[in-house]
Coordinates of C-alpha atoms in Angstrom, one line a residue:
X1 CA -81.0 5.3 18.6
X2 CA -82.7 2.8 20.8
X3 CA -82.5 3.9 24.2
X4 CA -83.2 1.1 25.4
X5 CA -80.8 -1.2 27.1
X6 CA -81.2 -4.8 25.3
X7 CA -80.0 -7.7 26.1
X8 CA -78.2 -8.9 23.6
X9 CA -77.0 -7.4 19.9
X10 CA -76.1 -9.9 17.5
X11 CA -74.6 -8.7 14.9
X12 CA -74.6 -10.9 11.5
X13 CA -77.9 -12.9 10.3
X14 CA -76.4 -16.3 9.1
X15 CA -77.4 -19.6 10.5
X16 CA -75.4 -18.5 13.8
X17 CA -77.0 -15.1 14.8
X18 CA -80.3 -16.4 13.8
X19 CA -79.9 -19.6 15.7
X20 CA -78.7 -17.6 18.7
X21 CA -81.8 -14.8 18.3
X22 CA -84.0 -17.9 18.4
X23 CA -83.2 -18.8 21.3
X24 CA -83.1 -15.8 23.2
X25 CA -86.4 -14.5 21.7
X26 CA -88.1 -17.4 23.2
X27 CA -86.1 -16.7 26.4
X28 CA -88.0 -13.9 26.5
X29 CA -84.4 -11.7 25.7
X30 CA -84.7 -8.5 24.0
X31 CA -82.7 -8.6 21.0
X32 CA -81.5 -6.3 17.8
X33 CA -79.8 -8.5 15.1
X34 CA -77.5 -6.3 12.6
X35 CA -76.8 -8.0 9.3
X36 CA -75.7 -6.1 5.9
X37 CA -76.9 -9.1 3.7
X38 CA -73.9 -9.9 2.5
X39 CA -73.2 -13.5 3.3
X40 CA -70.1 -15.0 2.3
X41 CA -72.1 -17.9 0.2
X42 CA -73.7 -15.3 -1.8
X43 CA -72.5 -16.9 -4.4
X44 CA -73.7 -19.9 -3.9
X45 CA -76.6 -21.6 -5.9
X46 CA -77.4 -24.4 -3.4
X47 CA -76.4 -25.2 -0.2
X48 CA -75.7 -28.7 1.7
X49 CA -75.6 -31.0 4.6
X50 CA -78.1 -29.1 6.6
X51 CA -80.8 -31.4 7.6
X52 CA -84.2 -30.7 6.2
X53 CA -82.8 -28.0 4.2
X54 CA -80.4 -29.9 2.0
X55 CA -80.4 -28.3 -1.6
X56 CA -81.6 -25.1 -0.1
X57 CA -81.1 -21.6 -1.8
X58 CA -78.5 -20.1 0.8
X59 CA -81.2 -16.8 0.9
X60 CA -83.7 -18.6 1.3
X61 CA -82.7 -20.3 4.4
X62 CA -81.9 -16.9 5.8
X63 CA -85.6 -15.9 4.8
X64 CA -87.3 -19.0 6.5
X65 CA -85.0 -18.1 9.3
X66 CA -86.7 -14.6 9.9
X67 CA -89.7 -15.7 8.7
X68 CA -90.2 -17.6 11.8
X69 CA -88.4 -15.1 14.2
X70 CA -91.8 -12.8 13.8
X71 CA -93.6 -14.8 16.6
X72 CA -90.9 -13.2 18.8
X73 CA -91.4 -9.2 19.7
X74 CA -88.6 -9.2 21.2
X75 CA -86.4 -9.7 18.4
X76 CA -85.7 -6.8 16.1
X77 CA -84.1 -7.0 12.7
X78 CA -81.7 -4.4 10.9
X79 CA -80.5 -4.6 7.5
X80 CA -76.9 -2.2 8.4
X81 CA -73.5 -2.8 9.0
X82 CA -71.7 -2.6 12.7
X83 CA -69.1 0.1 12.3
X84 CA -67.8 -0.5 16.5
X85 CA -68.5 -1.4 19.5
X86 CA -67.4 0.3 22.4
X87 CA -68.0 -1.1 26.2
X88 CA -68.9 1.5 28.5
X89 CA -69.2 1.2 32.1
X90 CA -71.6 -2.1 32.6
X91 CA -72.8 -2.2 29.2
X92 CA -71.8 -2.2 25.1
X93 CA -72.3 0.5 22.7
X94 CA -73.1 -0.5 18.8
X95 CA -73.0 2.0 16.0
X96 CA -74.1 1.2 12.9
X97 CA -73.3 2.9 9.2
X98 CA -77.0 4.0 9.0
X99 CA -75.6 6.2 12.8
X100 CA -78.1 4.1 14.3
X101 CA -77.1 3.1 18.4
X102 CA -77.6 0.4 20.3
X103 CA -77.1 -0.4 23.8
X104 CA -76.9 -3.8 25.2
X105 CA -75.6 -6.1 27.8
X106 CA -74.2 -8.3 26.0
X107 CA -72.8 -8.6 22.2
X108 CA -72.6 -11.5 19.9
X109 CA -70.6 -11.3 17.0
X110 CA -71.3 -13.9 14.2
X111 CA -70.6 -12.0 10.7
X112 CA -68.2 -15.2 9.4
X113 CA -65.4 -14.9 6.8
X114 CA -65.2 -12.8 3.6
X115 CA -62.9 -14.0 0.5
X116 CA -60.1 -12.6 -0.9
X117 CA -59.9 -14.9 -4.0
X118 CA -56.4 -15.4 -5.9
X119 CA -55.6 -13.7 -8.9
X120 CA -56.1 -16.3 -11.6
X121 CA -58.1 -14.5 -14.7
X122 CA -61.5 -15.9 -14.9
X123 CA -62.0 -17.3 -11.6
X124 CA -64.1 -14.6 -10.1
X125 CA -66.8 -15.7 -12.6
X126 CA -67.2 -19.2 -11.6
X127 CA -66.5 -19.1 -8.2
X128 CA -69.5 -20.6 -6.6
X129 CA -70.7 -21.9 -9.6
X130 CA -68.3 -24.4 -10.8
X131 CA -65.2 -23.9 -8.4
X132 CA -65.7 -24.5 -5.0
X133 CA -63.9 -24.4 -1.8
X134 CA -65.9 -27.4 0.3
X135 CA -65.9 -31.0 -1.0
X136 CA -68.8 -31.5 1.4
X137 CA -70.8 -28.4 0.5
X138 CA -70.3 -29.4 -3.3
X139 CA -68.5 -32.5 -3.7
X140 CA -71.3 -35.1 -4.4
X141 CA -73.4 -33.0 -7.4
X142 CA -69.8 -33.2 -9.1
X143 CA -68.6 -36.9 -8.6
X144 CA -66.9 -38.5 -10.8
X145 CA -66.1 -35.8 -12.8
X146 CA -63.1 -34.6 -14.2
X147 CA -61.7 -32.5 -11.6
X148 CA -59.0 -29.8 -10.3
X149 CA -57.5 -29.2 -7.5
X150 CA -56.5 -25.3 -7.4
X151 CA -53.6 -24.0 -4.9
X152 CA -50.5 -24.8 -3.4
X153 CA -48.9 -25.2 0.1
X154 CA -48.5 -27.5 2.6
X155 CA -51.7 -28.7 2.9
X156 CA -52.5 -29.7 -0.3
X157 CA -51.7 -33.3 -0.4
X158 CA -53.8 -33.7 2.5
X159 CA -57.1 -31.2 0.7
X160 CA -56.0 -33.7 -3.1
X161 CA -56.6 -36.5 -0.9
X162 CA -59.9 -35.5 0.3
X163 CA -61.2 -34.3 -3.2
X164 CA -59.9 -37.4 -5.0
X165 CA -62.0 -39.4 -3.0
X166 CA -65.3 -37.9 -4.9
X167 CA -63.4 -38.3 -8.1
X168 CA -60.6 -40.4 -9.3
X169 CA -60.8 -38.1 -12.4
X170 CA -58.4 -35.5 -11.0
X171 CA -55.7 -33.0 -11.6
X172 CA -53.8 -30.9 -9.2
X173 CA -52.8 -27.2 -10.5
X174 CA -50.4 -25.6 -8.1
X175 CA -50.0 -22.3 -10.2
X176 CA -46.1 -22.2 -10.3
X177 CA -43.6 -24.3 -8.2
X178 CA -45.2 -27.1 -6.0
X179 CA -44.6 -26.2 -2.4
X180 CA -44.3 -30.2 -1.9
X181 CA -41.6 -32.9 -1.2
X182 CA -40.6 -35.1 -3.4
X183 CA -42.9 -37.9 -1.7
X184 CA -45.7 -35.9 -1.7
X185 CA -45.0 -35.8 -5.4
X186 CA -44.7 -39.6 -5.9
X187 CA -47.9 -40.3 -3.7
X188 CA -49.6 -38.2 -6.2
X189 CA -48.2 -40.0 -8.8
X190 CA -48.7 -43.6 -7.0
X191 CA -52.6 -42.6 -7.3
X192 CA -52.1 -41.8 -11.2
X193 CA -53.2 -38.2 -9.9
X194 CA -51.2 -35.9 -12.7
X195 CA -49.2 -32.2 -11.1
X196 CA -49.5 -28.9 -13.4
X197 CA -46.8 -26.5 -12.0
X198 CA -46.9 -24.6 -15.0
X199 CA -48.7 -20.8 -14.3
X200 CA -52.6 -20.9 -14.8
X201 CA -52.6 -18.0 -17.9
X202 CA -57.0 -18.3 -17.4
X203 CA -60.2 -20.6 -16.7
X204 CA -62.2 -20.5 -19.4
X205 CA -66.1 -21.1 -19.0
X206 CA -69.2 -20.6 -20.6
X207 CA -71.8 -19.3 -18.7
X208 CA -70.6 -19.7 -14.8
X209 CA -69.4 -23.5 -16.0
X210 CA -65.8 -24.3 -16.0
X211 CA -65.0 -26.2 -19.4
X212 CA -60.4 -25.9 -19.7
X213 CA -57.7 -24.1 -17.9
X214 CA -55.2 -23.0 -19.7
X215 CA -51.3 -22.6 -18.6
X216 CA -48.6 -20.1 -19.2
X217 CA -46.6 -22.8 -21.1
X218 CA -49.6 -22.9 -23.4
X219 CA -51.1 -26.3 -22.3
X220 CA -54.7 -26.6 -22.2
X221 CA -57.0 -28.8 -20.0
X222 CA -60.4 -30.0 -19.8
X223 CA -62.0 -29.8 -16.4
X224 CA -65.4 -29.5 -15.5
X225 CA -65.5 -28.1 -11.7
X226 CA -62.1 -26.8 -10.0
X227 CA -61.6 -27.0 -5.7
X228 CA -59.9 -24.3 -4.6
X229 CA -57.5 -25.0 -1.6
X230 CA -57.1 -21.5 -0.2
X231 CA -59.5 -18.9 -0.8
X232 CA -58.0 -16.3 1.1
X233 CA -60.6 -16.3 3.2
X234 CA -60.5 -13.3 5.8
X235 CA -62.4 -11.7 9.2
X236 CA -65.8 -10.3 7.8
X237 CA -64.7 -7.3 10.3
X238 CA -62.6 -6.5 12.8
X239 CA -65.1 -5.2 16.1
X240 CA -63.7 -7.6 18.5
X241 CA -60.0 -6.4 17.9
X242 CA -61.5 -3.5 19.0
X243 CA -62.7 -4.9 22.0
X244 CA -59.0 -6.6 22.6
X245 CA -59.7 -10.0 21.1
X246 CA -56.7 -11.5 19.3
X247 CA -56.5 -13.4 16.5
X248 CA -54.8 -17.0 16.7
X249 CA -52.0 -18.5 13.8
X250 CA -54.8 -19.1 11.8
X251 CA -56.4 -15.7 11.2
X252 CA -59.6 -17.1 14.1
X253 CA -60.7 -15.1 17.3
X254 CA -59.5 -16.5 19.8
X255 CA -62.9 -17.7 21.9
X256 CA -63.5 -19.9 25.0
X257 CA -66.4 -22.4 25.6
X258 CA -69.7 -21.6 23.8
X259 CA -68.5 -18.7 22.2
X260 CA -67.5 -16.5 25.4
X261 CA -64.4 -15.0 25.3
X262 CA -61.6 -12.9 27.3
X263 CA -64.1 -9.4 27.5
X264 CA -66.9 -10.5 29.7
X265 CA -70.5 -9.9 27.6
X266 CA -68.7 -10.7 24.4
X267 CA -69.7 -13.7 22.4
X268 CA -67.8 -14.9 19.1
X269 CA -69.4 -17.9 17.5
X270 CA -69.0 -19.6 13.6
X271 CA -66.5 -19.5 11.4
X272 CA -65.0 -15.9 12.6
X273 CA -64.4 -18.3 15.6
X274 CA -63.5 -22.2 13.9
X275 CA -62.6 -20.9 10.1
X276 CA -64.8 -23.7 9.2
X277 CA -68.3 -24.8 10.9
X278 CA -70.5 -25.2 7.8
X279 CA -74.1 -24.1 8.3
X280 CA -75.7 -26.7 10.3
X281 CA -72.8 -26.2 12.7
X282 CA -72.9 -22.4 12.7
X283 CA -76.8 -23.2 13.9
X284 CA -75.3 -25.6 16.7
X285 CA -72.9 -23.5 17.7
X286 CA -75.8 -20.3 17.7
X287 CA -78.1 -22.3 19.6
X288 CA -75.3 -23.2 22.0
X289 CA -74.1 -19.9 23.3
X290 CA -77.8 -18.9 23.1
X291 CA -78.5 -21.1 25.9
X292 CA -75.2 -19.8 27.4
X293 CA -76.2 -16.0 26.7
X294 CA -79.3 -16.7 28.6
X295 CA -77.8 -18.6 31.4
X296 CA -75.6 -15.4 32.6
X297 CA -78.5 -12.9 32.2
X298 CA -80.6 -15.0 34.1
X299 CA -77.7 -15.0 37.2
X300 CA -77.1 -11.5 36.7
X301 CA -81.1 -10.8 36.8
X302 CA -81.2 -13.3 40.2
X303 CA -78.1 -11.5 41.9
X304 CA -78.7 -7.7 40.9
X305 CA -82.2 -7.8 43.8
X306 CA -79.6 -9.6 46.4

């Protein structure tokens, strides 16, 4: 146990948290980050659109990150896993598996999304690789190749539309009925985009690349990469429900400005907050409420000698 009282406990160590512990360790904040290591782009090769860092090993972004946290004695890292946070009196307790405790004034939780992929046989083993979920994470290494769109609903026309503009090579595979209208259907076909309703019996690949999908009715396809509209995607954990955050119609915290929310000292930033920041706007949205963070232990610092 530390028995000290931090300031702040961030848990999860993606671009968020460490953005945020950045910023407080050069405010001179104490500060424990709590990350199990288990990001949700694990599975990722390369990541994108983060500037300076474009085509960066997702782990290795995460080591640079820590690498250049050390400057900053403040800041403490823990590889564990938050198991609750309790609020007592003025301040929050954190428990980790490891039975670790820490104390703090304020919390920031940052631990993202986890996926609950769809059960279509052989997806597992190319997801990441050559099925993705992001156009913008992974659409411009696969231009112009022959593509699928994966999934079903009522927002696919609008996810086909966004894919088909990195390849007009494209098929949509809804995996049963299409949950479209009939002018979705013919916009589809207006953009010589061909629908597969027919059950997806498997995705066959050779080592982690996607080369056919094959259907129930015994049709086969050649694809190269497959974008996956829904991944299932789901809370990474469930600690501010225990502090009596909600979660909106789309499965989000609900949050405030900068990441503060309804329980005063708690902070919910990235995508267990948007659904979808990317990394660069995890950072952002870290160094953000790290400035905020700072801001109200600075007043509460000021007004506690009044």
């Amino acid at each position: 146990m530390d028995k000290r009282l931090l300031d702040v406990v961030i848990i999860g160590g993606g671009p968020g948290g460490l953005s945020t512990a950045l910023v407080l360790g050069r405010s001179r904040r104490t500060v424990a980050l709590i990350d199990d290591g288990k990001p949700r782009n694990a599975v990722t090769h390369l990541s994108h659109g983060f500037l300076t860092r474009d085509g960066v090993k997702p782990f290795e972004l995460r080591s640079i990150a820590r690498e250049q946290l050390k400057p900053y004695k403040t800041i403490s890292l823990y590889d564990d896993y938050v198991e609750t946070v309790q609020y007592e009196e003025s301040h929050f307790k954190t428990i980790t598996r490891n039975g670790d405790i820490f104390l703090s004034r304020k919390v920031m939780v940052a631990t993202g999304l986890k996926e609950e992929l769809p059960p279509i046989p052989g997806l597992d083993e190319i997801y990441g690789t050559s099925v993705f979920p992001c156009p913008y994470c992974d659409g411009w290494e696969h231009r112009d190749q022959p593509l699928a769109v994966i999934g079903n609903g009522e927002k696919l026309l609008n996810y086909t539309k966004m894919i088909h503009h990195w390849s007009k090579d494209l098929v949509v595979c809804t995996n049963g009925p299409a949950s479209i209208t009939q002018q979705e259907k013919q916009e589809l076909t207006h953009h010589h985009i061909r629908l597969v309703e027919s059950p997806i019996r498997e995705l066959m690949s050779r080592g982690g690349q996607l080369n056919q999908i094959i259907f129930q009715s015994g049709e086969t396809i050649k694809r190269s990469v497959g974008f996956l509209l829904d991944t299932g995607a789901k809370q990474a954990t469930m600690i501010p429900q225990q502090l009596g955050i909600k979660l909106d119609e789309l499965g989000s915290f609900e949050t405030k400005g900068h990441g503060t929310t309804n329980v005063k000292g708690l902070f919910i930033i990235g995508d267990a907050a948007k659904r979808f920041t990317g990394l660069i706007g995890a950072a952002s949205e870290g160094y953000a409420a790290g400035v905020v963070l700072n801001h109200e232990l600075v007043e509460e610092d000021w007004n506690s000698f009044l």
